Amino acid sequence: MKLPVLEPAASTSNDAVKELPEAIRAKVANHPCFSEKAHHYFARMHVAVAPACNIQCNYCNRKYDCSNESRPGVVSEVLTPVQAVQKVKAVAAEIPQMSVLGIAGPGDPLANPERTFDTFRRLSEETPDIKLCVSTNGLNLPDSVEELCKHNIDHVTITINCLDPKIGARIYPWIFWNHQRVRGVEAARILIEQQQKGLEMLVERGVLVKVNSVLIPGINDQHLKEVSRVVKEKGAFLHNVMPIIAEPQHGTYFGLTGQREPTAAELQELQEACAGDMNMMRHCRQCRADAVGLLGEDRGQEFTLDKIAAMEIDYPAAMHKRAEVHQEILEKLDAADKPVVPLQVPESSRPVQMAVATKGQGLINQHFGHATEFLVYEASPLGVRFVGHRQIERPYCEGGASCGEDAESLMTNIVEQLEGCEVLLCSKVGFEPWSALEAAGIQPNGEHALEPIEEAVLAVYQQMQTKGQLNLNAADLQSA
């Protein structure tokens, strides 16, 4: 029996996509950030050509020549526009699933307009088949909208953390505005006004806008509901509420002063609260400013300048191959959207969250011990939806002599990250982690290896119904 697959309450539910104009559907279909479904199949990359920033955020510490941190503002190499184009061609030739090129730092692209727009101009001429995107704090956005449109940039991300300048003053110590540093509430007021003006201008010109908001417990956690409502009213396409990264070793102000990060449950609760007013993005990985590959992976070290220099690139041939690969993927996604038979479980059945180990392609295709993150899906009588991802410190088994090293502490971290999940789907799992997961109330399952994620999740949910487990409390599952 074909089981129902409901897209998450994100930007690209099947029904929502079908209702969009054809031109917008085409913009979304192969964009891994604007489409939850596409992120399983299409790759993106960022080029780090914009080192300067015109605001200071208490959650940000930009680092250059850094390869061991995965978060915004971090890069291994700052590139010139010429170097950026060379890198894009190399990546596009090696990764045919690549569809999107973005400039997201390590500073703010629009605080580096010459470098940013020179890069876009060159890419428009030399790699015309690649979507171009930009991510900005919005301070200089109104003055840049016309230039962005001139380069056919039809996906823009604005980071909007608040609408209240008093809240903003707790997030932004200063901005650089009209050749001077402005601080406090006045700085936040200017930034907020510029962000809202830029959003309105982009929407008027038909540009798809994603709004990023950093969830900071105790500062803007409740306020973000209002942010979501307002940006939706103004025409934003997608809202991405993501957790603050505040680990002390990163050296941010919030990290050094003890600002806590939200729990996975707090993040999901806020996303659910905002979802009624806004299409929600739940698959963001808070990428580095030089990220390469599928969301959730970073292949940037394969494409350093010295390695690119040794590559022979036939870009016309790469374009042809990429077009074929993209068409195959889109046809596969279209086929997956055919009508399906309703799930046969009582409406009173409780929802169940399941963790999934995957390397992409929408399949359960990763060994438990090799996973660096787990995707979390929720099954219910309505079907299945993606609700988020949980990153772990490092894989349980990295191979060789390190496999099994610090197993107990790693398992503790994994169990903590999978709080609320009752099932873990993967291609394989060893005896020891299997036992540890079961002891923690998480049922491992390797029976659906290489199956589509959503179908496997719903098949397990149907099995739980057959066993009478959907009317039990999660704590009672082990004795069922």
Coordinates of C-alpha atoms in Angstrom, one line a residue:
M1 CA 0.0 0.0 0.0
K2 CA 1.3 3.5 -0.9
L3 CA 1.4 5.5 2.3
P4 CA 0.6 9.3 2.5
V5 CA 3.5 11.7 2.6
L6 CA 2.7 15.1 4.0
E7 CA 5.4 17.8 3.6
P8 CA 6.3 19.6 6.8
A9 CA 4.8 22.9 7.8
A10 CA 7.6 24.5 5.9
S11 CA 7.8 26.5 2.7
T12 CA 7.1 23.8 0.3
S13 CA 4.3 21.5 1.3
N14 CA 2.9 19.7 -1.7
D15 CA -0.3 21.5 -1.6
A16 CA 1.4 24.9 -1.1
V17 CA 3.7 24.4 -4.0
K18 CA 0.9 23.4 -6.3
E19 CA -0.9 26.6 -5.5
L20 CA 2.1 28.8 -6.4
P21 CA 2.4 30.4 -9.8
E22 CA 4.6 28.4 -12.2
A23 CA 7.4 31.0 -12.1
I24 CA 7.7 30.8 -8.3
R25 CA 7.5 27.0 -8.4
A26 CA 10.4 26.9 -10.8
K27 CA 12.4 29.2 -8.4
V28 CA 11.8 26.9 -5.4
A29 CA 11.9 23.4 -7.0
N30 CA 15.7 23.0 -6.9
H31 CA 16.7 25.4 -4.2
P32 CA 17.8 23.4 -1.1
C33 CA 17.2 26.3 1.3
F34 CA 13.8 27.3 0.1
S35 CA 12.5 23.7 -0.3
E36 CA 12.7 21.0 2.3
K37 CA 12.2 18.3 -0.3
A38 CA 14.9 19.8 -2.6
H39 CA 17.5 19.8 0.2
H40 CA 17.8 16.0 0.1
Y41 CA 18.9 16.2 -3.5
F42 CA 20.4 19.5 -4.5
A43 CA 23.6 21.0 -3.3
R44 CA 24.6 24.6 -2.6
M45 CA 27.8 26.5 -2.0
H46 CA 28.8 29.8 -0.5
V47 CA 31.8 31.9 -1.6
A48 CA 33.5 34.0 1.0
V49 CA 34.2 37.3 -0.8
A50 CA 32.7 39.7 1.8
P51 CA 35.0 40.1 4.9
A52 CA 33.7 43.4 6.3
C53 CA 30.6 43.8 8.4
N54 CA 28.6 46.9 9.3
I55 CA 27.0 45.7 12.5
Q56 CA 28.1 43.8 15.5
C57 CA 26.0 40.9 16.8
N58 CA 26.4 39.5 20.3
Y59 CA 26.1 36.0 18.9
C60 CA 28.7 36.4 16.1
N61 CA 32.5 36.1 16.0
R62 CA 33.9 36.0 12.5
K63 CA 36.9 33.7 12.0
Y64 CA 39.2 33.4 9.0
D65 CA 41.6 30.5 8.2
C66 CA 39.4 28.3 10.3
S67 CA 38.4 24.8 9.2
N68 CA 37.3 23.2 12.5
E69 CA 34.1 25.2 13.2
S70 CA 30.8 24.9 11.4
R71 CA 28.7 28.0 11.9
P72 CA 28.0 31.3 10.1
G73 CA 30.9 33.8 9.9
V74 CA 33.6 31.1 9.7
V75 CA 35.8 30.6 6.6
S76 CA 39.0 28.9 5.6
E77 CA 39.9 31.4 2.8
V78 CA 38.6 34.8 1.8
L79 CA 38.4 34.9 -2.0
T80 CA 38.7 37.6 -4.6
P81 CA 35.8 37.7 -7.1
V82 CA 38.0 36.0 -9.7
Q83 CA 39.0 33.2 -7.3
A84 CA 35.3 32.8 -6.3
V85 CA 34.3 32.2 -10.0
Q86 CA 37.1 29.7 -10.3
K87 CA 35.9 27.9 -7.2
V88 CA 32.2 27.9 -8.4
K89 CA 33.2 26.3 -11.7
A90 CA 35.3 23.7 -9.9
V91 CA 32.5 22.7 -7.5
A92 CA 29.8 22.8 -10.3
A93 CA 32.0 20.4 -12.4
E94 CA 32.6 18.0 -9.5
I95 CA 29.1 18.1 -7.8
P96 CA 26.5 18.0 -10.6
Q97 CA 23.7 18.3 -8.0
M98 CA 24.8 21.9 -7.3
S99 CA 22.1 24.4 -8.1
V100 CA 22.7 27.5 -5.9
L101 CA 25.5 29.9 -5.2
G102 CA 25.2 32.2 -2.3
I103 CA 27.3 35.0 -0.8
A104 CA 26.7 35.1 3.0
G105 CA 29.9 36.6 4.4
P106 CA 32.0 36.1 6.4
G107 CA 30.9 39.7 6.9
D108 CA 27.9 41.2 5.2
P109 CA 27.8 41.0 1.4
L110 CA 26.1 44.5 1.1
A111 CA 28.8 46.0 3.3
N112 CA 31.2 44.9 0.6
P113 CA 29.3 46.0 -2.5
E114 CA 32.1 46.2 -5.0
R115 CA 33.4 42.7 -4.2
T116 CA 29.9 41.2 -4.0
F117 CA 28.5 42.7 -7.2
D118 CA 31.7 42.1 -9.1
T119 CA 31.4 38.4 -8.2
F120 CA 27.7 38.3 -9.2
R121 CA 28.4 40.0 -12.5
R122 CA 31.1 37.5 -13.4
L123 CA 29.0 34.5 -12.3
S124 CA 26.0 35.8 -14.4
E125 CA 28.3 35.8 -17.4
E126 CA 30.3 32.7 -16.9
T127 CA 27.9 30.3 -15.0
P128 CA 24.5 31.4 -16.2
D129 CA 22.8 28.1 -15.1
I130 CA 23.4 28.6 -11.4
K131 CA 20.9 30.4 -9.1
L132 CA 22.4 33.4 -7.3
C133 CA 21.5 34.2 -3.7
V134 CA 22.6 36.7 -1.1
S135 CA 22.2 36.8 2.7
T136 CA 22.3 40.1 4.5
N137 CA 21.7 41.8 7.9
G138 CA 19.6 44.3 5.9
L139 CA 21.3 47.5 7.0
N140 CA 22.4 48.4 3.4
L141 CA 19.6 46.5 1.7
P142 CA 17.3 49.4 0.5
D143 CA 20.2 51.0 -1.3
S144 CA 21.2 47.6 -2.9
V145 CA 17.8 46.3 -4.1
E146 CA 18.1 47.7 -7.7
E147 CA 21.6 46.3 -8.1
L148 CA 20.4 42.9 -6.8
C149 CA 17.6 42.8 -9.3
K150 CA 19.9 43.8 -12.1
H151 CA 21.9 40.6 -11.5
N152 CA 18.8 38.5 -11.5
I153 CA 19.1 37.6 -7.9
D154 CA 15.7 36.3 -7.0
H155 CA 16.4 34.7 -3.6
V156 CA 17.4 37.0 -0.7
T157 CA 17.8 36.1 3.0
I158 CA 17.5 38.8 5.6
T159 CA 18.3 38.2 9.3
I160 CA 15.6 39.9 11.4
N161 CA 15.8 39.1 15.1
C162 CA 13.4 41.7 16.4
L163 CA 11.0 44.6 15.7
D164 CA 11.5 46.2 19.1
P165 CA 14.6 48.5 19.4
K166 CA 14.9 47.8 23.1
I167 CA 15.2 44.1 22.4
G168 CA 17.6 44.9 19.5
A169 CA 19.9 46.9 21.8
R170 CA 20.5 43.6 23.7
I171 CA 21.4 41.8 20.5
Y172 CA 23.4 44.5 18.6
P173 CA 26.0 46.6 20.4
W174 CA 26.5 48.9 17.4
I175 CA 26.0 49.5 13.7
F176 CA 28.2 51.5 11.3
W177 CA 25.8 54.0 9.7
N178 CA 26.6 57.1 7.6
H179 CA 30.3 56.9 8.4
Q180 CA 29.9 56.7 12.1
R181 CA 29.3 54.1 14.8
V182 CA 25.9 54.2 16.4
R183 CA 25.1 52.3 19.6
G184 CA 22.2 51.1 21.7
V185 CA 18.5 51.6 21.0
E186 CA 19.1 54.1 18.3
A187 CA 21.3 51.7 16.4
A188 CA 18.7 49.0 16.7
R189 CA 16.0 51.3 15.5
I190 CA 17.9 52.2 12.4
L191 CA 18.7 48.6 11.6
I192 CA 15.1 47.5 12.1
E193 CA 13.7 50.3 9.8
Q194 CA 16.2 49.4 7.1
Q195 CA 15.4 45.7 7.3
Q196 CA 11.7 46.3 7.0
K197 CA 12.1 48.8 4.1
G198 CA 14.4 46.4 2.3
L199 CA 11.9 43.5 2.7
E200 CA 9.1 45.6 1.3
M201 CA 11.1 46.7 -1.7
L202 CA 12.2 43.1 -2.5
V203 CA 8.7 41.8 -2.3
E204 CA 7.4 44.6 -4.6
R205 CA 9.9 43.4 -7.2
G206 CA 8.9 39.8 -7.0
V207 CA 12.0 38.6 -5.2
L208 CA 11.6 35.6 -2.9
V209 CA 12.6 36.6 0.7
K210 CA 13.6 34.2 3.4
V211 CA 13.8 35.7 6.9
N212 CA 16.3 34.2 9.3
S213 CA 15.7 34.8 13.0
V214 CA 18.1 33.7 15.8
L215 CA 16.3 32.3 18.8
I216 CA 17.9 33.7 22.0
P217 CA 16.2 32.4 25.1
G218 CA 15.2 35.2 27.5
I219 CA 15.7 37.9 25.0
N220 CA 13.6 37.4 21.8
D221 CA 12.1 34.0 22.2
Q222 CA 8.5 35.3 22.8
H223 CA 9.0 38.3 20.5
L224 CA 9.7 36.2 17.5
K225 CA 6.1 35.2 17.1
E226 CA 5.4 38.9 16.3
V227 CA 8.3 39.0 14.0
S228 CA 6.9 36.0 12.1
R229 CA 3.4 37.6 11.9
V230 CA 4.8 40.9 10.5
V231 CA 7.2 39.6 7.9
K232 CA 4.4 37.3 6.6
E233 CA 2.1 40.3 6.3
K234 CA 4.8 42.1 4.3
G235 CA 5.2 39.2 1.9
A236 CA 8.2 37.2 3.1
F237 CA 8.1 33.7 1.5
L238 CA 9.7 31.7 4.3
H239 CA 10.7 32.1 8.0
N240 CA 13.7 30.3 9.4
V241 CA 13.9 30.3 13.2
M242 CA 17.2 28.9 14.2
P243 CA 18.9 28.4 17.6
I244 CA 21.6 30.7 18.8
I245 CA 25.1 29.0 18.8
A246 CA 26.6 30.2 22.1
E247 CA 29.4 27.8 22.9
P248 CA 32.2 29.6 24.9
Q249 CA 35.0 28.3 22.7
H250 CA 33.6 30.3 19.7
G251 CA 34.4 33.5 21.5
T252 CA 31.1 35.4 21.0
Y253 CA 29.9 37.8 23.6
F254 CA 26.9 35.7 24.3
G255 CA 29.0 32.6 24.5
L256 CA 31.5 34.2 27.0
T257 CA 28.7 35.6 29.2
G258 CA 26.8 32.4 29.7
Q259 CA 23.8 33.0 27.3
R260 CA 22.2 29.5 27.0
E261 CA 21.2 27.9 23.8
P262 CA 17.6 26.7 23.4
T263 CA 16.7 23.1 23.7
A264 CA 15.4 21.2 20.7
A265 CA 12.0 21.1 22.4
E266 CA 12.0 24.9 22.9
L267 CA 13.0 25.5 19.2
Q268 CA 10.3 23.2 17.9
E269 CA 7.7 24.8 20.2
L270 CA 8.5 28.2 18.9
Q271 CA 8.5 27.0 15.3
E272 CA 5.1 25.5 15.8
A273 CA 3.8 28.8 17.4
C274 CA 5.1 30.7 14.4
A275 CA 3.9 28.2 11.8
G276 CA 0.3 29.3 12.0
D277 CA 1.4 32.7 10.7
M278 CA 4.3 31.8 8.5
N279 CA 5.7 29.1 6.3
M280 CA 8.6 27.6 8.4
M281 CA 12.0 26.4 7.3
R282 CA 13.1 23.6 9.6
H283 CA 16.0 22.1 7.7
C284 CA 18.6 24.9 8.1
R285 CA 22.1 23.8 9.1
Q286 CA 23.5 27.3 9.9
C287 CA 26.2 26.9 7.3
R288 CA 29.7 28.3 7.2
A289 CA 30.3 31.2 4.9
D290 CA 32.2 28.9 2.6
A291 CA 30.0 25.8 2.8
V292 CA 30.0 23.3 -0.1
G293 CA 27.7 20.4 -0.8
L294 CA 24.3 19.1 0.4
L295 CA 22.9 20.7 3.5
G296 CA 24.3 18.8 6.4
E297 CA 27.6 18.1 4.8
D298 CA 30.6 20.4 4.1
R299 CA 33.0 19.5 1.3
G300 CA 34.8 22.8 1.3
Q301 CA 38.2 21.3 2.1
E302 CA 38.0 19.5 -1.3
F303 CA 38.0 22.8 -3.1
T304 CA 40.8 24.9 -1.6
L305 CA 42.5 27.3 -4.0
D306 CA 45.6 25.1 -4.3
K307 CA 43.4 22.1 -5.2
I308 CA 41.4 24.1 -7.7
A309 CA 44.5 25.2 -9.4
A310 CA 45.4 21.6 -10.2
M311 CA 41.9 20.8 -11.7
E312 CA 41.1 20.7 -15.4
I313 CA 37.6 22.1 -15.8
D314 CA 35.5 21.8 -18.9
Y315 CA 32.6 24.0 -17.8
P316 CA 30.4 23.6 -20.9
A317 CA 30.5 19.8 -20.4
A318 CA 29.8 20.3 -16.7
M319 CA 26.8 22.4 -17.5
H320 CA 25.4 19.8 -19.8
K321 CA 25.9 17.0 -17.3
R322 CA 24.4 19.1 -14.5
A323 CA 21.3 19.9 -16.6
E324 CA 20.7 16.2 -17.1
V325 CA 21.2 15.4 -13.4
H326 CA 18.8 18.2 -12.3
Q327 CA 16.2 17.1 -14.8
E328 CA 16.4 13.5 -13.5
I329 CA 16.0 14.7 -9.9
L330 CA 13.0 17.0 -10.7
E331 CA 11.3 14.2 -12.5
K332 CA 11.8 11.9 -9.5
L333 CA 10.4 14.6 -7.2
D334 CA 7.4 15.1 -9.5
A335 CA 6.7 11.3 -9.5
A336 CA 6.8 11.2 -5.7
D337 CA 4.0 13.8 -5.5
K338 CA 1.3 11.6 -7.0
P339 CA -1.9 11.1 -5.0
V340 CA -1.6 8.5 -2.2
V341 CA -3.9 6.2 -0.2
P342 CA -4.8 7.6 3.3
L343 CA -3.1 6.1 6.3
Q344 CA -5.4 3.7 8.2
V345 CA -5.0 4.7 11.9
P346 CA -7.6 6.2 14.2
E347 CA -7.7 10.0 14.4
S348 CA -7.1 9.7 18.1
S349 CA -3.7 8.1 17.6
R350 CA -0.9 10.1 19.2
P351 CA 1.9 11.5 17.1
V352 CA 5.3 9.9 17.2
Q353 CA 8.7 11.4 16.5
M354 CA 11.4 9.3 14.8
A355 CA 15.0 10.1 14.1
V356 CA 16.6 9.2 10.8
A357 CA 20.2 8.6 9.7
T358 CA 20.7 9.7 6.1
K359 CA 23.4 10.8 3.6
G360 CA 20.8 12.4 1.4
Q361 CA 18.6 11.5 -1.6
G362 CA 15.7 11.2 0.7
L363 CA 16.7 7.7 1.7
I364 CA 17.5 5.8 4.9
N365 CA 21.1 5.1 3.8
Q366 CA 23.5 5.8 6.6
H367 CA 24.9 3.6 9.4
F368 CA 24.1 4.8 12.9
G369 CA 27.8 5.0 13.8
H370 CA 28.6 7.2 10.9
A371 CA 25.9 9.9 11.4
T372 CA 26.9 13.4 12.3
E373 CA 23.3 14.4 12.6
F374 CA 19.8 12.9 12.7
L375 CA 16.7 14.2 10.9
V376 CA 13.6 14.1 13.0
Y377 CA 10.2 13.4 11.5
E378 CA 6.8 13.3 13.1
A379 CA 4.2 10.7 12.1
S380 CA 0.5 11.2 13.0
P381 CA -2.9 10.3 11.5
L382 CA -2.4 13.1 9.1
G383 CA 0.8 11.6 7.6
V384 CA 4.4 12.6 8.2
R385 CA 6.2 15.9 8.4
F386 CA 9.8 16.9 8.9
V387 CA 10.3 18.8 12.2
G388 CA 14.0 19.4 12.5
H389 CA 17.5 18.0 12.8
R390 CA 19.7 17.1 15.8
Q391 CA 23.4 17.5 15.5
I392 CA 25.8 15.4 17.6
E393 CA 29.3 16.1 18.9
R394 CA 30.9 13.6 16.5
P395 CA 30.0 10.2 14.9
Y396 CA 29.7 7.2 17.2
C397 CA 32.2 5.3 15.0
E398 CA 34.7 7.2 12.8
G399 CA 36.4 4.1 11.6
G400 CA 39.8 2.5 12.4
A401 CA 41.2 2.7 15.9
S402 CA 38.8 5.5 16.9
C403 CA 35.7 3.3 16.5
G404 CA 34.2 2.8 19.9
E405 CA 36.5 5.3 21.6
D406 CA 34.6 7.3 24.2
A407 CA 31.6 5.2 23.3
E408 CA 29.8 5.9 26.6
S409 CA 30.1 9.7 26.5
L410 CA 29.2 9.8 22.8
M411 CA 26.1 7.7 23.4
T412 CA 25.1 10.0 26.2
N413 CA 25.3 12.9 23.9
I414 CA 23.3 11.2 21.1
V415 CA 20.6 10.1 23.6
E416 CA 20.3 13.7 24.9
Q417 CA 20.0 15.1 21.3
L418 CA 17.3 12.6 20.4
E419 CA 15.1 13.5 23.4
G420 CA 11.5 13.0 22.4
C421 CA 12.2 10.5 19.7
E422 CA 10.8 7.0 20.1
V423 CA 12.3 5.3 17.0
L424 CA 15.7 5.6 15.2
L425 CA 15.8 4.5 11.5
C426 CA 19.2 3.8 10.0
S427 CA 20.7 1.4 7.5
K428 CA 22.6 -0.6 10.2
V429 CA 23.4 -0.3 13.9
G430 CA 25.7 -2.3 16.1
F431 CA 24.8 -4.4 19.1
E432 CA 26.2 -2.1 21.8
P433 CA 24.5 1.1 20.6
W434 CA 21.3 -0.8 19.9
S435 CA 21.2 -1.9 23.5
A436 CA 22.0 1.6 24.7
L437 CA 19.3 3.2 22.6
E438 CA 16.7 0.6 23.7
A439 CA 17.7 1.3 27.4
A440 CA 17.0 5.0 26.7
G441 CA 13.6 4.3 25.3
I442 CA 14.5 4.7 21.6
Q443 CA 13.8 1.7 19.4
P444 CA 16.5 1.2 16.7
N445 CA 15.2 0.0 13.4
G446 CA 17.4 -1.2 10.5
E447 CA 14.7 -2.9 8.5
H448 CA 14.0 0.0 6.1
A449 CA 17.5 0.5 4.7
L450 CA 17.5 2.3 1.3
E451 CA 13.8 3.1 1.5
P452 CA 12.4 6.6 1.1
I453 CA 12.4 8.3 4.5
E454 CA 8.7 9.4 4.6
E455 CA 7.4 6.0 3.5
A456 CA 9.5 4.2 6.0
V457 CA 8.5 6.5 8.9
L458 CA 4.8 5.9 8.1
A459 CA 5.3 2.2 7.7
V460 CA 6.8 2.0 11.2
Y461 CA 3.9 4.2 12.5
Q462 CA 1.4 1.8 10.9
Q463 CA 3.2 -1.1 12.6
M464 CA 3.0 0.7 15.9
Q465 CA -0.7 1.1 15.4
T466 CA -1.0 -2.7 14.7
K467 CA 0.8 -3.4 17.9
G468 CA -1.4 -1.1 19.9
Q469 CA 1.4 1.3 20.8
L470 CA -0.1 4.5 19.6
N471 CA -2.5 4.9 22.6
L472 CA 0.3 4.4 25.1
N473 CA 2.5 6.9 26.8
A474 CA 6.0 7.1 25.4
A475 CA 7.4 5.9 28.8
D476 CA 5.3 2.7 28.5
L477 CA 6.5 1.7 25.1
Q478 CA 9.3 -0.6 26.3
S479 CA 6.8 -2.8 28.2
A480 CA 4.3 -3.0 25.4

